[in-house]
PDB file of C-alpha atoms in Angstrom:
ATOM      1  CA  MET A  28       4.956  24.877  11.189  1.00  0.00           C
ATOM      2  CA  THR A  29       2.016  23.855   9.834  1.00  0.00           C
ATOM      3  CA  TYR A  30       1.153  22.528   5.992  1.00  0.00           C
ATOM      4  CA  GLU A  31      -0.776  26.427   5.734  1.00  0.00           C
ATOM      5  CA  GLU A  32       2.222  28.100   6.518  1.00  0.00           C
ATOM      6  CA  PHE A  33       3.816  27.374   4.827  1.00  0.00           C
ATOM      7  CA  TYR A  34       2.501  26.222   0.892  1.00  0.00           C
ATOM      8  CA  GLY A  35       0.012  29.086   1.724  1.00  0.00           C
ATOM      9  CA  SER A  36      -3.010  28.903  -0.422  1.00  0.00           C
ATOM     10  CA  SER A  37      -1.197  26.150  -2.609  1.00  0.00           C
ATOM     11  CA  TYR A  38      -2.069  23.252   0.226  1.00  0.00           C
ATOM     12  CA  GLU A  39      -5.581  22.976  -0.435  1.00  0.00           C
ATOM     13  CA  ILE A  40      -4.573  22.784  -4.467  1.00  0.00           C
ATOM     14  CA  MET A  41      -2.080  20.011  -2.885  1.00  0.00           C
ATOM     15  CA  LYS A  42      -4.385  18.326  -1.505  1.00  0.00           C
ATOM     16  CA  GLU A  43      -6.565  18.377  -4.792  1.00  0.00           C
ATOM     17  CA  VAL A  44      -4.042  17.433  -6.987  1.00  0.00           C
ATOM     18  CA  GLU A  45      -2.512  14.264  -4.372  1.00  0.00           C
ATOM     19  CA  GLY A  46      -7.396  13.046  -4.475  1.00  0.00           C
ATOM     20  CA  LYS A  47      -6.422  13.129  -8.369  1.00  0.00           C
ATOM     21  CA  LEU A  48      -3.710  10.910  -8.809  1.00  0.00           C
ATOM     22  CA  LEU A  49      -5.430   8.384  -6.373  1.00  0.00           C
ATOM     23  CA  GLU A  50      -8.271   8.294  -8.180  1.00  0.00           C
ATOM     24  CA  LEU A  51      -6.126   7.945 -11.772  1.00  0.00           C
ATOM     25  CA  VAL A  52      -4.348   4.712  -9.858  1.00  0.00           C
ATOM     26  CA  THR A  53      -7.402   3.681  -8.308  1.00  0.00           C
ATOM     27  CA  HIS A  54      -9.007   3.635 -11.465  1.00  0.00           C
ATOM     28  CA  TYR A  55      -6.808   1.933 -13.189  1.00  0.00           C
ATOM     29  CA  SER A  56      -6.410  -0.878 -10.560  1.00  0.00           C
ATOM     30  CA  ALA A  57     -10.234  -1.388 -11.041  1.00  0.00           C
ATOM     31  CA  THR A  58     -10.289  -1.702 -14.779  1.00  0.00           C
ATOM     32  CA  ALA A  59      -7.048  -3.913 -15.337  1.00  0.00           C
ATOM     33  CA  LYS A  60      -8.860  -6.151 -12.784  1.00  0.00           C
ATOM     34  CA  GLU A  61     -12.096  -6.456 -14.441  1.00  0.00           C
ATOM     35  CA  LYS A  62     -10.389  -7.182 -17.588  1.00  0.00           C
ATOM     36  CA  GLU A  63      -8.081  -9.629 -16.272  1.00  0.00           C
ATOM     37  CA  GLY A  64      -9.567 -10.856 -13.052  1.00  0.00           C
ATOM     38  CA  VAL A  65      -6.131  -9.973 -11.016  1.00  0.00           C
ATOM     39  CA  LYS A  66      -5.889  -6.699  -9.203  1.00  0.00           C
ATOM     40  CA  PRO A  67      -2.786  -4.943 -10.155  1.00  0.00           C
ATOM     41  CA  VAL A  68      -2.490  -2.464  -7.731  1.00  0.00           C
ATOM     42  CA  VAL A  69      -1.868  -4.528  -4.648  1.00  0.00           C
ATOM     43  CA  TYR A  70      -2.159  -0.740  -2.448  1.00  0.00           C
ATOM     44  CA  CYS A  71      -1.372   3.023  -3.123  1.00  0.00           C
ATOM     45  CA  CYS A  72      -1.106   5.506  -0.507  1.00  0.00           C
ATOM     46  CA  SER A  73      -0.076   9.316  -0.356  1.00  0.00           C
ATOM     47  CA  ARG A  74       1.542  12.097   0.995  1.00  0.00           C
ATOM     48  CA  ILE A  75       1.905  16.129   1.217  1.00  0.00           C
ATOM     49  CA  LYS A  76       5.519  16.000   2.530  1.00  0.00           C
ATOM     50  CA  GLU A  77       5.699  17.784   5.912  1.00  0.00           C
ATOM     51  CA  PRO A  78       7.569  21.270   6.323  1.00  0.00           C
ATOM     52  CA  ASP A  79      10.302  20.338   8.248  1.00  0.00           C
ATOM     53  CA  SER A  80      11.407  17.484   5.213  1.00  0.00           C
ATOM     54  CA  MET A  81      10.945  20.129   2.536  1.00  0.00           C
ATOM     55  CA  LEU A  82      12.958  22.587   4.143  1.00  0.00           C
ATOM     56  CA  ARG A  83      16.166  20.109   4.471  1.00  0.00           C
ATOM     57  CA  LYS A  84      15.799  18.738   1.219  1.00  0.00           C
ATOM     58  CA  LEU A  85      15.614  22.297   0.005  1.00  0.00           C
ATOM     59  CA  GLU A  86      18.415  22.947   1.991  1.00  0.00           C
ATOM     60  CA  LYS A  87      20.642  20.705   0.564  1.00  0.00           C
ATOM     61  CA  HIS A  88      19.787  21.668  -3.371  1.00  0.00           C
ATOM     62  CA  GLY A  89      21.435  24.765  -2.625  1.00  0.00           C
ATOM     63  CA  LEU A  90      17.251  26.461  -2.560  1.00  0.00           C
ATOM     64  CA  GLU A  91      15.177  29.024  -1.196  1.00  0.00           C
ATOM     65  CA  PRO A  92      13.781  27.575   2.066  1.00  0.00           C
ATOM     66  CA  SER A  93      10.014  28.721   1.227  1.00  0.00           C
ATOM     67  CA  GLY A  94       7.085  26.718   0.246  1.00  0.00           C
ATOM     68  CA  LYS A  95       7.488  28.698  -3.336  1.00  0.00           C
ATOM     69  CA  ALA A  96      10.385  27.169  -4.280  1.00  0.00           C
ATOM     70  CA  ALA A  97       9.325  23.441  -3.034  1.00  0.00           C
ATOM     71  CA  LEU A  98       6.464  23.870  -5.586  1.00  0.00           C
ATOM     72  CA  SER A  99       8.603  25.323  -8.639  1.00  0.00           C
ATOM     73  CA  GLU A 100      11.783  23.450  -8.456  1.00  0.00           C
ATOM     74  CA  LEU A 101      11.320  20.301  -7.120  1.00  0.00           C
ATOM     75  CA  TYR A 102       8.240  17.645  -8.081  1.00  0.00           C
ATOM     76  CA  ASP A 103       7.221  15.745  -4.421  1.00  0.00           C
ATOM     77  CA  ALA A 104       5.852  17.992  -2.651  1.00  0.00           C
ATOM     78  CA  VAL A 105       3.128  15.590  -3.865  1.00  0.00           C
ATOM     79  CA  GLY A 106       3.782  12.293  -3.721  1.00  0.00           C
ATOM     80  CA  VAL A 107       1.808   8.816  -4.463  1.00  0.00           C
ATOM     81  CA  ARG A 108       3.719   5.520  -4.193  1.00  0.00           C
ATOM     82  CA  VAL A 109       1.469   2.281  -5.706  1.00  0.00           C
ATOM     83  CA  VAL A 110       2.364  -1.324  -4.595  1.00  0.00           C
ATOM     84  CA  CYS A 111       2.335  -3.955  -7.115  1.00  0.00           C
ATOM     85  CA  ALA A 112       2.501  -7.418  -6.991  1.00  0.00           C
ATOM     86  CA  PHE A 113       4.735  -8.477 -10.094  1.00  0.00           C
ATOM     87  CA  ALA A 114       7.581  -6.485 -11.356  1.00  0.00           C
ATOM     88  CA  ASP A 115       5.451  -6.544 -15.058  1.00  0.00           C
ATOM     89  CA  ASP A 116       2.619  -4.756 -13.640  1.00  0.00           C
ATOM     90  CA  VAL A 117       4.912  -2.327 -12.351  1.00  0.00           C
ATOM     91  CA  TYR A 118       5.716  -1.450 -15.810  1.00  0.00           C
ATOM     92  CA  ARG A 119       2.436  -2.255 -17.101  1.00  0.00           C
ATOM     93  CA  LEU A 120       1.342   0.811 -15.103  1.00  0.00           C
ATOM     94  CA  VAL A 121       3.849   3.019 -16.130  1.00  0.00           C
ATOM     95  CA  LYS A 122       2.685   2.079 -19.506  1.00  0.00           C
ATOM     96  CA  TRP A 123      -0.699   2.982 -18.845  1.00  0.00           C
ATOM     97  CA  LEU A 124       0.541   6.296 -17.406  1.00  0.00           C
ATOM     98  CA  LYS A 125       1.477   7.609 -19.844  1.00  0.00           C
ATOM     99  CA  THR A 126      -1.356   7.318 -22.566  1.00  0.00           C
ATOM    100  CA  GLN A 127      -3.328   9.477 -19.770  1.00  0.00           C
ATOM    101  CA  PRO A 128      -4.370  13.195 -20.955  1.00  0.00           C
ATOM    102  CA  LEU A 129      -3.936  14.459 -16.920  1.00  0.00           C
ATOM    103  CA  LEU A 130      -0.235  13.830 -17.006  1.00  0.00           C
ATOM    104  CA  GLN A 131       2.387  15.035 -18.969  1.00  0.00           C
ATOM    105  CA  ILE A 132       5.510  13.025 -17.611  1.00  0.00           C
ATOM    106  CA  MET A 133       8.727  15.564 -17.312  1.00  0.00           C
ATOM    107  CA  GLU A 134      11.102  13.007 -16.722  1.00  0.00           C
ATOM    108  CA  GLU A 135      11.047   8.850 -16.016  1.00  0.00           C
ATOM    109  CA  LYS A 136      14.215   7.517 -13.682  1.00  0.00           C
ATOM    110  CA  ASP A 137      14.028   3.314 -13.779  1.00  0.00           C
ATOM    111  CA  TYR A 138      15.680   1.903 -10.770  1.00  0.00           C
ATOM    112  CA  TYR A 139      14.471  -1.668 -12.283  1.00  0.00           C
ATOM    113  CA  ALA A 140      16.687  -1.684 -15.198  1.00  0.00           C
ATOM    114  CA  TYR A 141      19.478   0.651 -13.012  1.00  0.00           C
ATOM    115  CA  PRO A 142      19.295   0.125  -9.210  1.00  0.00           C
ATOM    116  CA  LYS A 143      21.087   2.541  -6.801  1.00  0.00           C
ATOM    117  CA  ALA A 144      23.761   1.595  -5.378  1.00  0.00           C
ATOM    118  CA  ASN A 145      21.979   0.302  -2.127  1.00  0.00           C
ATOM    119  CA  GLY A 146      19.761  -1.740  -3.852  1.00  0.00           C
ATOM    120  CA  TYR A 147      16.547   0.129  -4.237  1.00  0.00           C
ATOM    121  CA  ARG A 148      14.727  -1.023  -7.014  1.00  0.00           C
ATOM    122  CA  SER A 149      11.611   1.011  -8.212  1.00  0.00           C
ATOM    123  CA  TYR A 150      10.286   3.302 -10.737  1.00  0.00           C
ATOM    124  CA  HIS A 151       9.894   7.335 -10.541  1.00  0.00           C
ATOM    125  CA  ILE A 152       7.565   9.032 -12.338  1.00  0.00           C
ATOM    126  CA  LEU A 153       8.290  13.154 -12.260  1.00  0.00           C
ATOM    127  CA  VAL A 154       4.865  14.741 -13.759  1.00  0.00           C
ATOM    128  CA  GLN A 155       3.244  17.816 -14.327  1.00  0.00           C
ATOM    129  CA  LEU A 156      -0.851  18.021 -14.630  1.00  0.00           C
ATOM    130  CA  ALA A 157      -1.859  18.544 -18.617  1.00  0.00           C
ATOM    131  CA  GLU A 158      -5.379  19.723 -17.354  1.00  0.00           C
ATOM    132  CA  GLY A 159      -8.091  21.091 -15.415  1.00  0.00           C
ATOM    133  CA  LYS A 160      -7.833  24.112 -13.386  1.00  0.00           C
ATOM    134  CA  ASN A 161      -4.475  22.750 -11.525  1.00  0.00           C
ATOM    135  CA  ARG A 162      -2.634  22.158 -14.857  1.00  0.00           C
ATOM    136  CA  GLY A 163       1.353  23.005 -14.488  1.00  0.00           C
ATOM    137  CA  PHE A 164       1.637  21.467 -10.779  1.00  0.00           C
ATOM    138  CA  ARG A 165       3.822  18.621  -9.930  1.00  0.00           C
ATOM    139  CA  ALA A 166       3.915  15.778  -8.611  1.00  0.00           C
ATOM    140  CA  GLU A 167       6.012  12.559  -7.954  1.00  0.00           C
ATOM    141  CA  ILE A 168       4.559   8.926  -8.612  1.00  0.00           C
ATOM    142  CA  GLN A 169       6.998   6.396  -7.273  1.00  0.00           C
ATOM    143  CA  ILE A 170       6.076   2.202  -8.340  1.00  0.00           C
ATOM    144  CA  ARG A 171       7.130  -0.598  -6.779  1.00  0.00           C
ATOM    145  CA  THR A 172       6.617  -4.346  -5.803  1.00  0.00           C
ATOM    146  CA  ILE A 173       5.583  -5.698  -2.679  1.00  0.00           C
ATOM    147  CA  ALA A 174       8.444  -7.408  -2.008  1.00  0.00           C
ATOM    148  CA  ILE A 175      11.181  -4.126  -2.703  1.00  0.00           C
ATOM    149  CA  ASP A 176       8.384  -1.991  -0.526  1.00  0.00           C
ATOM    150  CA  PHE A 177       8.979  -4.186   1.985  1.00  0.00           C
ATOM    151  CA  TRP A 178      12.752  -3.464   1.812  1.00  0.00           C
ATOM    152  CA  ALA A 179      12.582   0.169   1.147  1.00  0.00           C
ATOM    153  CA  THR A 180       9.958   0.702   4.573  1.00  0.00           C
ATOM    154  CA  LEU A 181      13.071  -0.860   6.560  1.00  0.00           C
ATOM    155  CA  GLU A 182      15.626   0.631   4.872  1.00  0.00           C
ATOM    156  CA  HIS A 183      14.139   4.312   5.705  1.00  0.00           C
ATOM    157  CA  GLN A 184      13.770   3.500   9.202  1.00  0.00           C
ATOM    158  CA  ILE A 185      17.384   2.161   9.136  1.00  0.00           C
ATOM    159  CA  LYS A 186      18.568   5.005   8.031  1.00  0.00           C
ATOM    160  CA  TYR A 187      17.722   8.467   9.789  1.00  0.00           C
ATOM    161  CA  LYS A 188      18.643   6.498  13.100  1.00  0.00           C
ATOM    162  CA  LYS A 189      21.699   8.847  14.792  1.00  0.00           C
ATOM    163  CA  ASN A 190      25.171   7.164  15.306  1.00  0.00           C
ATOM    164  CA  VAL A 191      24.422   3.598  13.907  1.00  0.00           C
ATOM    165  CA  PRO A 192      27.117   1.116  14.611  1.00  0.00           C
ATOM    166  CA  HIS A 193      28.754  -1.240  12.622  1.00  0.00           C
ATOM    167  CA  GLU A 194      27.112   0.685   9.942  1.00  0.00           C
ATOM    168  CA  GLY A 195      29.075  -0.693   6.774  1.00  0.00           C
ATOM    169  CA  LEU A 196      28.399  -3.802   7.362  1.00  0.00           C
ATOM    170  CA  ILE A 197      24.244  -2.561   7.864  1.00  0.00           C
ATOM    171  CA  ARG A 198      24.655  -1.455   4.518  1.00  0.00           C
ATOM    172  CA  SER A 199      26.213  -4.021   3.009  1.00  0.00           C
ATOM    173  CA  GLU A 200      23.950  -6.228   4.462  1.00  0.00           C
ATOM    174  CA  LEU A 201      20.836  -4.012   3.881  1.00  0.00           C
ATOM    175  CA  LYS A 202      22.184  -4.290   0.067  1.00  0.00           C
ATOM    176  CA  ARG A 203      22.786  -8.531   0.107  1.00  0.00           C
ATOM    177  CA  CYS A 204      19.312  -7.935   1.304  1.00  0.00           C
ATOM    178  CA  ALA A 205      17.946  -5.944  -1.472  1.00  0.00           C
ATOM    179  CA  ASP A 206      19.750  -8.405  -4.238  1.00  0.00           C
ATOM    180  CA  GLU A 207      18.195 -11.371  -2.897  1.00  0.00           C
ATOM    181  CA  ILE A 208      14.660  -9.430  -3.268  1.00  0.00           C
ATOM    182  CA  ALA A 209      14.702  -8.645  -6.296  1.00  0.00           C
ATOM    183  CA  SER A 210      15.797 -12.198  -6.648  1.00  0.00           C
ATOM    184  CA  LEU A 211      12.543 -13.108  -5.565  1.00  0.00           C
ATOM    185  CA  ASP A 212      10.657 -10.299  -7.302  1.00  0.00           C
ATOM    186  CA  LEU A 213      11.641 -12.713 -10.622  1.00  0.00           C
ATOM    187  CA  SER A 214      11.073 -15.820  -9.129  1.00  0.00           C
ATOM    188  CA  MET A 215       7.573 -14.769  -8.650  1.00  0.00           C
ATOM    189  CA  GLN A 216       7.074 -13.157 -11.749  1.00  0.00           C
ATOM    190  CA  THR A 217       8.469 -16.444 -13.760  1.00  0.00           C
ATOM    191  CA  ILE A 218       6.235 -18.512 -12.033  1.00  0.00           C
ATOM    192  CA  ARG A 219       3.284 -16.328 -12.344  1.00  0.00           C
ATOM    193  CA  ASP A 220       4.261 -16.173 -16.709  1.00  0.00           C
ATOM    194  CA  ILE A 221       4.764 -20.442 -16.300  1.00  0.00           C
ATOM    195  CA  LEU A 222       0.977 -20.380 -14.419  1.00  0.00           C
ATOM    196  CA  GLN A 223      -0.418 -18.206 -17.150  1.00  0.00           C
ATOM    197  CA  ASP A 224       1.197 -19.847 -19.992  1.00  0.00           C
ATOM    198  CA  ALA A 225      -0.765 -22.986 -19.067  1.00  0.00           C
ATOM    199  CA  GLU A 226      -4.149 -21.293 -19.315  1.00  0.00           C
TER     200      GLU A 226
END
């Protein structure tokens, strides 16, 4: 099934929304670099959720298997991932996004303060566009550090493998790695803070 078949006429709007959100983050990164001399966003990527993946999610949540339900019941049909160098940059970006007239924040999930059981740490913001012709359109913005992004990318690949041998051992190793990466994030943040204080 193609994107157009599943999402219908909304697919073009979804691409516009995706572009607007990327533009917003790019503007933030450029402005912050101008002010502070440091680029707070290492990179940013986006995607429109594939129809097959969205159908599985709708089924999991007991929702109607349609593009219309995906757009009205869920937030992640359009998703943007922002990868920052340091944990402080994550919270700084979250604070800035909350001031943007384009966005209405619907829900926040702070997996830095409250990590998932598997060790995953990130900041998720569920938004609706608050102005313009696509007002009311939903999206999800995920913000994380480059260290956690590295872990999450590998964990995602492993998670979808079938018949994983020694699954319990692998899960506990992944959790241990996530905790070590969180410790590394904290150390790097501390080093940066010391250097900034010395300026």
